[in-house]
Tab-separated table of C-alpha atoms and ligand atoms in Angstrom:
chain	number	residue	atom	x	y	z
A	1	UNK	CA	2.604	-28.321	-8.078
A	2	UNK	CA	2.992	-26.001	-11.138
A	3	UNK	CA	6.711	-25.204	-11.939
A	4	UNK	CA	6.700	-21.752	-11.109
A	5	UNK	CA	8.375	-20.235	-7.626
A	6	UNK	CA	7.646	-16.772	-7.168
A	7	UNK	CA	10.234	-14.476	-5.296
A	8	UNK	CA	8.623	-12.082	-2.837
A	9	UNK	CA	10.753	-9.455	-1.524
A	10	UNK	CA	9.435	-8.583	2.318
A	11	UNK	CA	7.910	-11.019	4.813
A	12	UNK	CA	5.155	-8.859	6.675
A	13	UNK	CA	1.570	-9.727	6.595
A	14	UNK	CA	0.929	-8.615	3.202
A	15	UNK	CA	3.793	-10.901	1.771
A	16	UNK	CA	1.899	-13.948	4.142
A	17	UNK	CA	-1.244	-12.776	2.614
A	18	UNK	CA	0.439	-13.232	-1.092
A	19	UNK	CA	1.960	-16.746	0.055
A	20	UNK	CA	-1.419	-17.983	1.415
A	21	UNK	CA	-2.571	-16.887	-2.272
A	22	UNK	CA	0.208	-18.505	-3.950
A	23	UNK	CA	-0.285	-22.074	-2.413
A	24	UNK	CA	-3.928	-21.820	-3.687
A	25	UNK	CA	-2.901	-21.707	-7.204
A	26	UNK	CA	-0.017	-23.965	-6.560
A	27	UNK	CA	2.356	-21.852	-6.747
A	28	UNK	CA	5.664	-21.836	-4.805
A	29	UNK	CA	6.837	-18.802	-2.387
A	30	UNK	CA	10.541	-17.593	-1.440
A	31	UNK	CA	10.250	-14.780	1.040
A	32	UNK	CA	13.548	-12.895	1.102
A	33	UNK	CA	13.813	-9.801	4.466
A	34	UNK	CA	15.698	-8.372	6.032
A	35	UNK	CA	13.876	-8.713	9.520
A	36	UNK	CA	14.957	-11.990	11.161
A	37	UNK	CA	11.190	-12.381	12.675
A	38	UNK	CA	9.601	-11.445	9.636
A	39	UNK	CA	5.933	-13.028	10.249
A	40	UNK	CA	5.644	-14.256	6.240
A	41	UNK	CA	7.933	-16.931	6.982
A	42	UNK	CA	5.347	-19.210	8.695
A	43	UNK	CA	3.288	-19.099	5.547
A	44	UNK	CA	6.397	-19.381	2.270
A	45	UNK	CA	7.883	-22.398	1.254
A	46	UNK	CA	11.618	-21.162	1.733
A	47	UNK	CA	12.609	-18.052	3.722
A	48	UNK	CA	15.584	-15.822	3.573
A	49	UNK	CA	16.566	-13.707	5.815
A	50	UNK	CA	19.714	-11.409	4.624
A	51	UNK	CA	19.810	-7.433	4.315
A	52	UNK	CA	18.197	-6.104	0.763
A	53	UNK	CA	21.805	-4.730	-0.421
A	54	UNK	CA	23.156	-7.985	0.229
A	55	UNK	CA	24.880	-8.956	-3.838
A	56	UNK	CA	25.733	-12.242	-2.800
A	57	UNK	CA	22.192	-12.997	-1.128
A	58	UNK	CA	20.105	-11.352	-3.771
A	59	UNK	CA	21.779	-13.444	-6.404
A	60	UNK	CA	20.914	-16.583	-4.793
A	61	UNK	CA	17.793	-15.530	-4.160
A	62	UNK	CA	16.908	-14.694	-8.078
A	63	UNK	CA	18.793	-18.403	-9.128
A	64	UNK	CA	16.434	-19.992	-7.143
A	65	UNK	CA	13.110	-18.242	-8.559
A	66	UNK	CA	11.235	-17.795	-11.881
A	67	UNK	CA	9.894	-14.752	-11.247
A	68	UNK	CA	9.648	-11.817	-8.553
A	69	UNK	CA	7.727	-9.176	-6.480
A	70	UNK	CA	7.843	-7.310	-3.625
A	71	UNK	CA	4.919	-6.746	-0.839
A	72	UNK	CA	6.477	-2.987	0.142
A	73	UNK	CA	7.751	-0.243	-1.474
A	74	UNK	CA	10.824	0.911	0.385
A	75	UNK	CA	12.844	-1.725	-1.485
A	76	UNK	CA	16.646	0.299	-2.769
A	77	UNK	CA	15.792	1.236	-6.287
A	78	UNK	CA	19.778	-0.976	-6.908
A	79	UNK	CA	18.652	-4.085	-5.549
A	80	UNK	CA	15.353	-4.131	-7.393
A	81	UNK	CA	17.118	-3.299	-10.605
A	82	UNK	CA	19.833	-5.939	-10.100
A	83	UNK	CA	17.364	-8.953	-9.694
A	84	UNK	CA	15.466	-7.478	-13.147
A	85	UNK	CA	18.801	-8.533	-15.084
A	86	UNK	CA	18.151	-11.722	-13.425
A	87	UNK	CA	14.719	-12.617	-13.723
A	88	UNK	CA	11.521	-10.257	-14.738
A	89	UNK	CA	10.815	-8.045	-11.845
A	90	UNK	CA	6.995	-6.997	-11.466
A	91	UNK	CA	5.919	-4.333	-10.898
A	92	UNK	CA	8.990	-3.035	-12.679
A	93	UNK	CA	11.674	-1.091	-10.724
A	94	UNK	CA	11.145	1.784	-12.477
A	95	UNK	CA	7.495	1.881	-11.359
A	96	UNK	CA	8.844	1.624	-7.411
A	97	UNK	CA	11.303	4.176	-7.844
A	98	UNK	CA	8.505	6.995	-9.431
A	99	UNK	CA	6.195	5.923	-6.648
A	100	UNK	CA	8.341	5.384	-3.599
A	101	UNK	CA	9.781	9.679	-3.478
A	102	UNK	CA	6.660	11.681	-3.033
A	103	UNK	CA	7.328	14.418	-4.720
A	104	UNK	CA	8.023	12.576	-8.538
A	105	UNK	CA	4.340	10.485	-7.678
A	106	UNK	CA	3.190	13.578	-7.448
A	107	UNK	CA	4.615	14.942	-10.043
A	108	UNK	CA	3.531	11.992	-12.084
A	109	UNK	CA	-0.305	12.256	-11.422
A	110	UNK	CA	-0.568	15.703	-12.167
A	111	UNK	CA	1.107	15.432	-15.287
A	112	UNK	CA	-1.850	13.397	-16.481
A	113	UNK	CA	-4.092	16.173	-15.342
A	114	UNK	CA	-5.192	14.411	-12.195
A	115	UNK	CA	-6.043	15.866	-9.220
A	116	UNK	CA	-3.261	16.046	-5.809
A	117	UNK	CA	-3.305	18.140	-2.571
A	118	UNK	CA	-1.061	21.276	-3.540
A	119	UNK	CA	2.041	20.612	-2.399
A	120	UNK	CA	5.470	22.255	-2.741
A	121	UNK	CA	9.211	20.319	-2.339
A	122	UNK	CA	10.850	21.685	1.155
A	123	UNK	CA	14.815	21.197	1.677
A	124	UNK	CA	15.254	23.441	4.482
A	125	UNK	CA	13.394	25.263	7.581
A	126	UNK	CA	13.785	28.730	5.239
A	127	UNK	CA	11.951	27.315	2.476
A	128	UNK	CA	8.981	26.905	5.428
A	129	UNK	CA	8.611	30.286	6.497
A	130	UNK	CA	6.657	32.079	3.186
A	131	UNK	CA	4.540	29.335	2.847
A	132	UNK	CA	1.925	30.495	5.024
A	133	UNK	CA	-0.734	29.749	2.399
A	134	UNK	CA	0.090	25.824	2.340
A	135	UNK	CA	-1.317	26.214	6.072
A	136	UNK	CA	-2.504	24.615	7.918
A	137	UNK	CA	-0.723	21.491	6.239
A	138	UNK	CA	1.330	18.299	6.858
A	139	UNK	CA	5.099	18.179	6.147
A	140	UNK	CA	5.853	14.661	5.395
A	141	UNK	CA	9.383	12.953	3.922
A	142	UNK	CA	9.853	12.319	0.716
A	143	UNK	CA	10.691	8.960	0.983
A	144	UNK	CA	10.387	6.163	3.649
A	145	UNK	CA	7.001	7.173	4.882
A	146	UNK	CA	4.069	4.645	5.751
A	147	UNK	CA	1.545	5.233	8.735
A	148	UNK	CA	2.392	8.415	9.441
A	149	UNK	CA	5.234	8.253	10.393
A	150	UNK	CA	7.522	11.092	8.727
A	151	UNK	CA	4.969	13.566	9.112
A	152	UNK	CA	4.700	16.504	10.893
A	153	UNK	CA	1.177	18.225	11.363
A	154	UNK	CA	1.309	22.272	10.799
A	155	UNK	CA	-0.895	24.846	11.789
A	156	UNK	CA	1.030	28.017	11.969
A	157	UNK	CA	4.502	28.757	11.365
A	158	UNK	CA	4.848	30.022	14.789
A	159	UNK	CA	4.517	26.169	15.627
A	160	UNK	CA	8.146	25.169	13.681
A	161	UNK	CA	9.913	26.173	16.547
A	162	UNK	CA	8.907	23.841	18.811
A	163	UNK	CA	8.551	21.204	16.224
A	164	UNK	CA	11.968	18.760	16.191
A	165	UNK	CA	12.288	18.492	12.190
A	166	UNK	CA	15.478	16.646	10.969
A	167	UNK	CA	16.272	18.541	8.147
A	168	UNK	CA	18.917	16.005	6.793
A	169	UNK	CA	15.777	14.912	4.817
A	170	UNK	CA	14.101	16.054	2.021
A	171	UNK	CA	9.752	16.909	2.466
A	172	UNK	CA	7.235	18.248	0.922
A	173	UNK	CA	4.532	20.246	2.416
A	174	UNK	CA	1.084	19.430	1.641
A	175	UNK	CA	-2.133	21.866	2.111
A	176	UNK	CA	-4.441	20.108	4.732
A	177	UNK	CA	-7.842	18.881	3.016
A	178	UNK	CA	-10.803	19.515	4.681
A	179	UNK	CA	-12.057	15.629	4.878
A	180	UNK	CA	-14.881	14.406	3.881
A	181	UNK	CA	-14.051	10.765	3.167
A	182	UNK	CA	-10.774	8.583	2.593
A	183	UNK	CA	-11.364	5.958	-0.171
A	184	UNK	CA	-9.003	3.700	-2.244
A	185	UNK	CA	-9.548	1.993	-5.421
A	186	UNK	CA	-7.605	-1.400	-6.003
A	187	UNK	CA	-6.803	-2.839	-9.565
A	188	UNK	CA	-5.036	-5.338	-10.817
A	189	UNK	CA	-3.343	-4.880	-14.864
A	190	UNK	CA	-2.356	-7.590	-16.533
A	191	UNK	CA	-1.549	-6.155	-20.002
A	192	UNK	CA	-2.349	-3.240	-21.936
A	193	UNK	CA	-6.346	-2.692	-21.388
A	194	UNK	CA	-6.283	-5.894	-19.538
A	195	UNK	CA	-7.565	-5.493	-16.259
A	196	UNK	CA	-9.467	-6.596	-13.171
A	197	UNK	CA	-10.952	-3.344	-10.717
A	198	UNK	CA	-12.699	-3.548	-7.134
A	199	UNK	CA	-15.198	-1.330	-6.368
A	200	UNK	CA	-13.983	1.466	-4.416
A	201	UNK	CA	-13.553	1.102	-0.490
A	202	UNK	CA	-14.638	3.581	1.598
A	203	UNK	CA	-11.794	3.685	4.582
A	204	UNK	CA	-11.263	5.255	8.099
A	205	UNK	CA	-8.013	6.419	9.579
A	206	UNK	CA	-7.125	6.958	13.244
A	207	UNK	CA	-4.419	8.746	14.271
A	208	UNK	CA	-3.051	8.185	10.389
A	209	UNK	CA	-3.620	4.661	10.411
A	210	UNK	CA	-6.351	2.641	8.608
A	211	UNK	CA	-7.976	1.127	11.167
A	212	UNK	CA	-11.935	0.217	9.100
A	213	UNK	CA	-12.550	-0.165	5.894
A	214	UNK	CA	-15.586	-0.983	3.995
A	215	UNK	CA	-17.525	-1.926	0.698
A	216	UNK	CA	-19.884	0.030	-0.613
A	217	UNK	CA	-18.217	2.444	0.018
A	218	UNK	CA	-21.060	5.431	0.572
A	219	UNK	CA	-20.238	8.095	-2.469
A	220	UNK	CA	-21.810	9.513	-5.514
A	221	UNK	CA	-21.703	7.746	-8.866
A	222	UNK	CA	-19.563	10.268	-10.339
A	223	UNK	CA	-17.123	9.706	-7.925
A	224	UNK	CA	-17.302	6.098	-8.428
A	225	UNK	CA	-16.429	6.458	-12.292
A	226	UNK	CA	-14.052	9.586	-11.725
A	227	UNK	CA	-11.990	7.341	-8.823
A	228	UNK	CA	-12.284	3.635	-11.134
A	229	UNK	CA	-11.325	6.153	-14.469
A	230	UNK	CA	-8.463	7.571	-12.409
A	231	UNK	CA	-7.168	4.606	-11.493
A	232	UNK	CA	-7.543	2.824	-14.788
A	233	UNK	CA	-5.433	5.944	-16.248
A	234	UNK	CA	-2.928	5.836	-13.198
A	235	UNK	CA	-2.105	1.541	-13.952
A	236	UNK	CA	-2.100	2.523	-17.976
A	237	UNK	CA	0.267	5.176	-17.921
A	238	UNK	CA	2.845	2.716	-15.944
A	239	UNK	CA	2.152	-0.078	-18.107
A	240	UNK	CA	1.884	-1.584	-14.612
A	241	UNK	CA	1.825	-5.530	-14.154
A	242	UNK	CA	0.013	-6.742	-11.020
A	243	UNK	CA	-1.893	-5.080	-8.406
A	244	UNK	CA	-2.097	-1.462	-7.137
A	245	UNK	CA	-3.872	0.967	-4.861
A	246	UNK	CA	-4.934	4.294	-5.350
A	247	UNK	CA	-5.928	6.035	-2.227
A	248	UNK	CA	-8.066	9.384	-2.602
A	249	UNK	CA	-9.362	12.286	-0.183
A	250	UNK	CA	-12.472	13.375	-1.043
A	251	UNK	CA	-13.256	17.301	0.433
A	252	UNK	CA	-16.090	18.312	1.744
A	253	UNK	CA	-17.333	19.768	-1.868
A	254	UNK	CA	-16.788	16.589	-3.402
A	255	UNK	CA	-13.646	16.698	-4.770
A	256	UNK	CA	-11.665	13.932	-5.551
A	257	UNK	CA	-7.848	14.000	-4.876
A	258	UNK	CA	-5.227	11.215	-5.336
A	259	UNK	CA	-3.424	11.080	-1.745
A	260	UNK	CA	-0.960	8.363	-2.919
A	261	UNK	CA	-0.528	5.011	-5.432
A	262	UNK	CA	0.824	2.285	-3.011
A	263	UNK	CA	2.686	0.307	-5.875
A	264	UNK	CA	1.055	-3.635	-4.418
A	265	UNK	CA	-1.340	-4.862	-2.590
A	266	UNK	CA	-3.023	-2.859	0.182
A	267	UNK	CA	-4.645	-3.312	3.465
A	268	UNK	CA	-7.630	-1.578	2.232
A	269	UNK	CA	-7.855	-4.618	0.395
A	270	UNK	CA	-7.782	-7.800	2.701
A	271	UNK	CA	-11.416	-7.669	2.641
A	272	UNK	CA	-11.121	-8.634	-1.067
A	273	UNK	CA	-10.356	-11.866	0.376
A	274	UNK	CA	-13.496	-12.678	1.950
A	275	UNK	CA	-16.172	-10.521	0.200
A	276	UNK	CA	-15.267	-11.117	-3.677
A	277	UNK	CA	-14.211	-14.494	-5.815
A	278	UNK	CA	-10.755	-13.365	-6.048
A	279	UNK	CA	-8.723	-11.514	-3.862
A	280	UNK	CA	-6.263	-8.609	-4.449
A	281	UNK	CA	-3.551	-10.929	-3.466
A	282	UNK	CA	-4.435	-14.004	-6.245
A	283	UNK	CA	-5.031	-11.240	-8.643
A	284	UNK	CA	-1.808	-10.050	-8.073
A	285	UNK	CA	-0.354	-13.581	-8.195
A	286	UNK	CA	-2.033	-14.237	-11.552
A	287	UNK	CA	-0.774	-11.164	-13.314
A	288	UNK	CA	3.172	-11.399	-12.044
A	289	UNK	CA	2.725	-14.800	-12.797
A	290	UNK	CA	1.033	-14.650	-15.939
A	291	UNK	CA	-1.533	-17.060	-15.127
A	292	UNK	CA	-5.469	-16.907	-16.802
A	293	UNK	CA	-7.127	-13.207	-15.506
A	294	UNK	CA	-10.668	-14.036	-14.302
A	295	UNK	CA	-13.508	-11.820	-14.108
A	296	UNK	CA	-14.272	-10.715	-10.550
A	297	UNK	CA	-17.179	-10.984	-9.175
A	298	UNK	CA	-17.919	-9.416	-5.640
A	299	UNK	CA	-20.197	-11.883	-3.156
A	300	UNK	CA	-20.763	-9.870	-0.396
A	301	UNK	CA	-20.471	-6.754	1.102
A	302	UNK	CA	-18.004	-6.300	3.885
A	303	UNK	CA	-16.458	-4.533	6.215
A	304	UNK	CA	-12.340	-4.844	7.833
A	305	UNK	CA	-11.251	-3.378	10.931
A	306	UNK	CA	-7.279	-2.908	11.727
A	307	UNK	CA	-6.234	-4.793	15.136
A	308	UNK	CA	-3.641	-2.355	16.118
A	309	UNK	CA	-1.428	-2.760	19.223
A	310	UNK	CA	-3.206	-4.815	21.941
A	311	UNK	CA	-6.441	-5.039	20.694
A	312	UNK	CA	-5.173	-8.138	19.675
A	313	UNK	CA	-5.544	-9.311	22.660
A	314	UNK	CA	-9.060	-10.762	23.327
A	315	UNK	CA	-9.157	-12.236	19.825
A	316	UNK	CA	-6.513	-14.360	20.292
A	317	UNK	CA	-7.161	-15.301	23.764
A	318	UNK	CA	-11.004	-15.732	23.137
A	319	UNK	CA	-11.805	-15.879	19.310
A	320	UNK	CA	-15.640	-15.872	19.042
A	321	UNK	CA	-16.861	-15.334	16.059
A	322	UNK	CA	-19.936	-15.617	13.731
A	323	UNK	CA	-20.181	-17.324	10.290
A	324	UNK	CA	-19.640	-14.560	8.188
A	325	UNK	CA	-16.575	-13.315	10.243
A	326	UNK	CA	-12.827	-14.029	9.772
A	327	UNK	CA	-10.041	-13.036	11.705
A	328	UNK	CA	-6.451	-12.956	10.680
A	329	UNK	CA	-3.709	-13.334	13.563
A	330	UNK	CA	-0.278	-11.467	11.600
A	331	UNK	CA	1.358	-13.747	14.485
A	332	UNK	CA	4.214	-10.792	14.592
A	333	UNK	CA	6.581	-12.006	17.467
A	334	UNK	CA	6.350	-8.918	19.747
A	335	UNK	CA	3.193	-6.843	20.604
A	336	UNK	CA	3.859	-2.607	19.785
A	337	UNK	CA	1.754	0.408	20.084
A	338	UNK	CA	0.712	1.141	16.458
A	339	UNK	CA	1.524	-1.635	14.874
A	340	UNK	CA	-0.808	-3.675	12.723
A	341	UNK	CA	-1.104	-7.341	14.465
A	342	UNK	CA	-4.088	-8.451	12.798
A	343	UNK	CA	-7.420	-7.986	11.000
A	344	UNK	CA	-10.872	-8.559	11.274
A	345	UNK	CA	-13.236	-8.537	8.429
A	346	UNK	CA	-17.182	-9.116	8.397
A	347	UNK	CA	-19.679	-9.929	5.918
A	348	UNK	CA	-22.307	-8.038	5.460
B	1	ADP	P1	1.275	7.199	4.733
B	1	ADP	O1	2.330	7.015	3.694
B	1	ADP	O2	1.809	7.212	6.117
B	1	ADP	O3	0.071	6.314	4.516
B	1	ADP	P2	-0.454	9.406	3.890
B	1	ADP	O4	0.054	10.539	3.098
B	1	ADP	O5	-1.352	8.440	3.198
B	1	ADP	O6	0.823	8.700	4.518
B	1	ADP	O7	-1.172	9.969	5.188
B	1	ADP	C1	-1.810	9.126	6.152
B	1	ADP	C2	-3.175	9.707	6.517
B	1	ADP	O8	-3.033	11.033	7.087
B	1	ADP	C3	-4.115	9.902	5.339
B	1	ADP	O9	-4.766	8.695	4.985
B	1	ADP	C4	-5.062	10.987	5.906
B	1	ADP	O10	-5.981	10.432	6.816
B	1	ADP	C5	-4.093	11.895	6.659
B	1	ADP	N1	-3.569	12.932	5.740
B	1	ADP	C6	-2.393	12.904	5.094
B	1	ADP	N2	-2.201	13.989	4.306
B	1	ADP	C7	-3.313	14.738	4.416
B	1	ADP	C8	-3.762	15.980	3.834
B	1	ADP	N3	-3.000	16.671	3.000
B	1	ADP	N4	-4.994	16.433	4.187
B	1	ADP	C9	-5.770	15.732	5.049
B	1	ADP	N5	-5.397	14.572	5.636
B	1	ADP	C10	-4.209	14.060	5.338
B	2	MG	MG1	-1.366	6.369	3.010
């Protein structure tokens, strides 16, 4: 065993999919969450389970660790900065806070001249009403957002009305691309120019939620360069340590747009683990940890499809599969509509 015990802060799949990475290289896991049935404790060394503004809980936590992380992003800005007096926090608070309020990643990315939907801040139904030309468009929260939820689809403003918006929160509305494709781009920064990039993934959303995702993904090679350049630019600018995803729209005239920087690893990404010699999740690993950056090298093609809500199901009860196909059971306690259970991913 090598001496080093990374914290993880949030015990979902992706923090399971970090701690499966972890005991590869050695490497010991505390999962700290505040959900009681968090699924990442089957696969940690040493799970805690208190709420993330918990003082007395987070210090024991960072005592007992060399170094920490987090597997989402809705993590209070306080608690992340806290544990950073403690022991080195990566990606660095600052980066969650930028990324975590909509409006300031957006903000961000088109202050280095990169392309975003157009987008304006909205703090009230008033502020709605003249913005006919944002329409149609997609009012989303600033903050606490993932899978759609938080967002309200817009076609006219005669719609509001009937719409139930909670305006005790703060959106922004966004001008509806016309889709052509969804990719992301995942890369992994380990110092300044030090990096390791996957080739861009080429993904499918239902009802806002990836369910497929594949490699190659099927796009020009200026948008390959334009979405790797992008992202390269995107990890420089926050002198960002680990691994990061950068999800993009592409219209129907082949523009590229960032959609939004997910500041860890991605579910884009579990077919990294399969289809290329290192996987988002040991790259990630070996930059918050320090450890030797090697060169990635992709094996196969591949393609990952979301199990979402029952279609769990038959896997579990009858797992059949080929050789080149490997299915990942989240083993979440209770079965929900739209929640992610599982994956499958295929080699191609
Ligand atoms: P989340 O934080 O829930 O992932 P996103 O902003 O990524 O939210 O939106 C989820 C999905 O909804 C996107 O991947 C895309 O399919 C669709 N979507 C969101 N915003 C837009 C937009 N402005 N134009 C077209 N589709 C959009
Ligand atoms: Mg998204």
């Amino acid at each position: 065993m090598s001496n080093i015990t990374l914290g993880i802060l949030g015990g979902g799949q992706l923090g399971s999919m970090l701690s499966i990475a972890a005991k590869k290289l050695d490497i010991k896991t505390i999962i700290y969450c505040d959900d009681k049935d968090a699924p990442a404790q089957k696969f940690c060394n040493e799970f805690i389970h208190a709420k993330y503004d918990d003082k007395k809980e987070i210090y024991n936590f960072a005592k007992k660790v060399s170094v920490i992380t987090y597997e989402f992003e809705n993590i209070p800005f306080e608690t992340l900065n806290e544990l950073n007096k403690l022991k080195t926090v990566s990606p660095k608070p600052s980066v969650n806070r930028l990324i975590q309020h909509r409006l300031a990643e957006k903000d961000f990315v088109n202050k280095l001249n990169i392309r975003t939907t157009r987008y304006v801040n909205i703090k009230n139904k008033e502020e709605l009403m003249p913005l006919s030309d944002f329409l149609p468009g997609i009012l989303k929260t600033t903050t606490m957002g993932y899978d759609g939820k938080g967002q309200y689809p817009i076609k006219n403003i005669d719609e509001l009305e009937n719409l139930n918006i909670d305006f005790t929160k703060d959106y922004i509305l966004e001008k509806l691309v016309k889709l052509k494709k969804e990719i992301s781009v995942i890369i992994t920064r380990f110092r300044n120019q030090k990096y390791e990039i996957y080739e861009p993934i080429e993904n499918i959303h239902e009802n806002q939620i990836l369910k497929h995702s594949k490699i190659p993904a099927d796009i020009s090679e200026k948008l390959l360069k334009q979405s790797r350049d992008w992202a390269i630019t995107i990890a420089e600018e926050l002198k960002y340590i680990g691994t990061l995803c950068i999800e993009y729209f592409i219209d129907r005239n082949d523009n590229l747009y960032v959609n939004e920087i997910a500041p860890r690893v991605h579910n884009s990404g579990h077919l990294t683990i399969n289809a290329y010699n290192v996987s988002q999740f040991e790259n990630h690993i070996r930059a918050v940890c320090s450890l030797e950056q090697i060169k990635l090298k992709k094996i196969s093609n591949a393609e990952m499809i979301n199990l979402i809500g029952n279609q769990i199901v038959s896997y579990r009860e009858n797992p059949i599969l080929n050789d080149n196909q490997f299915f990942f059971d989240y083993l979440k306690k209770e079965i929900k509509e739209k929640r992610k259970m599982g994956h499958l991913t295929t080699l191609k």
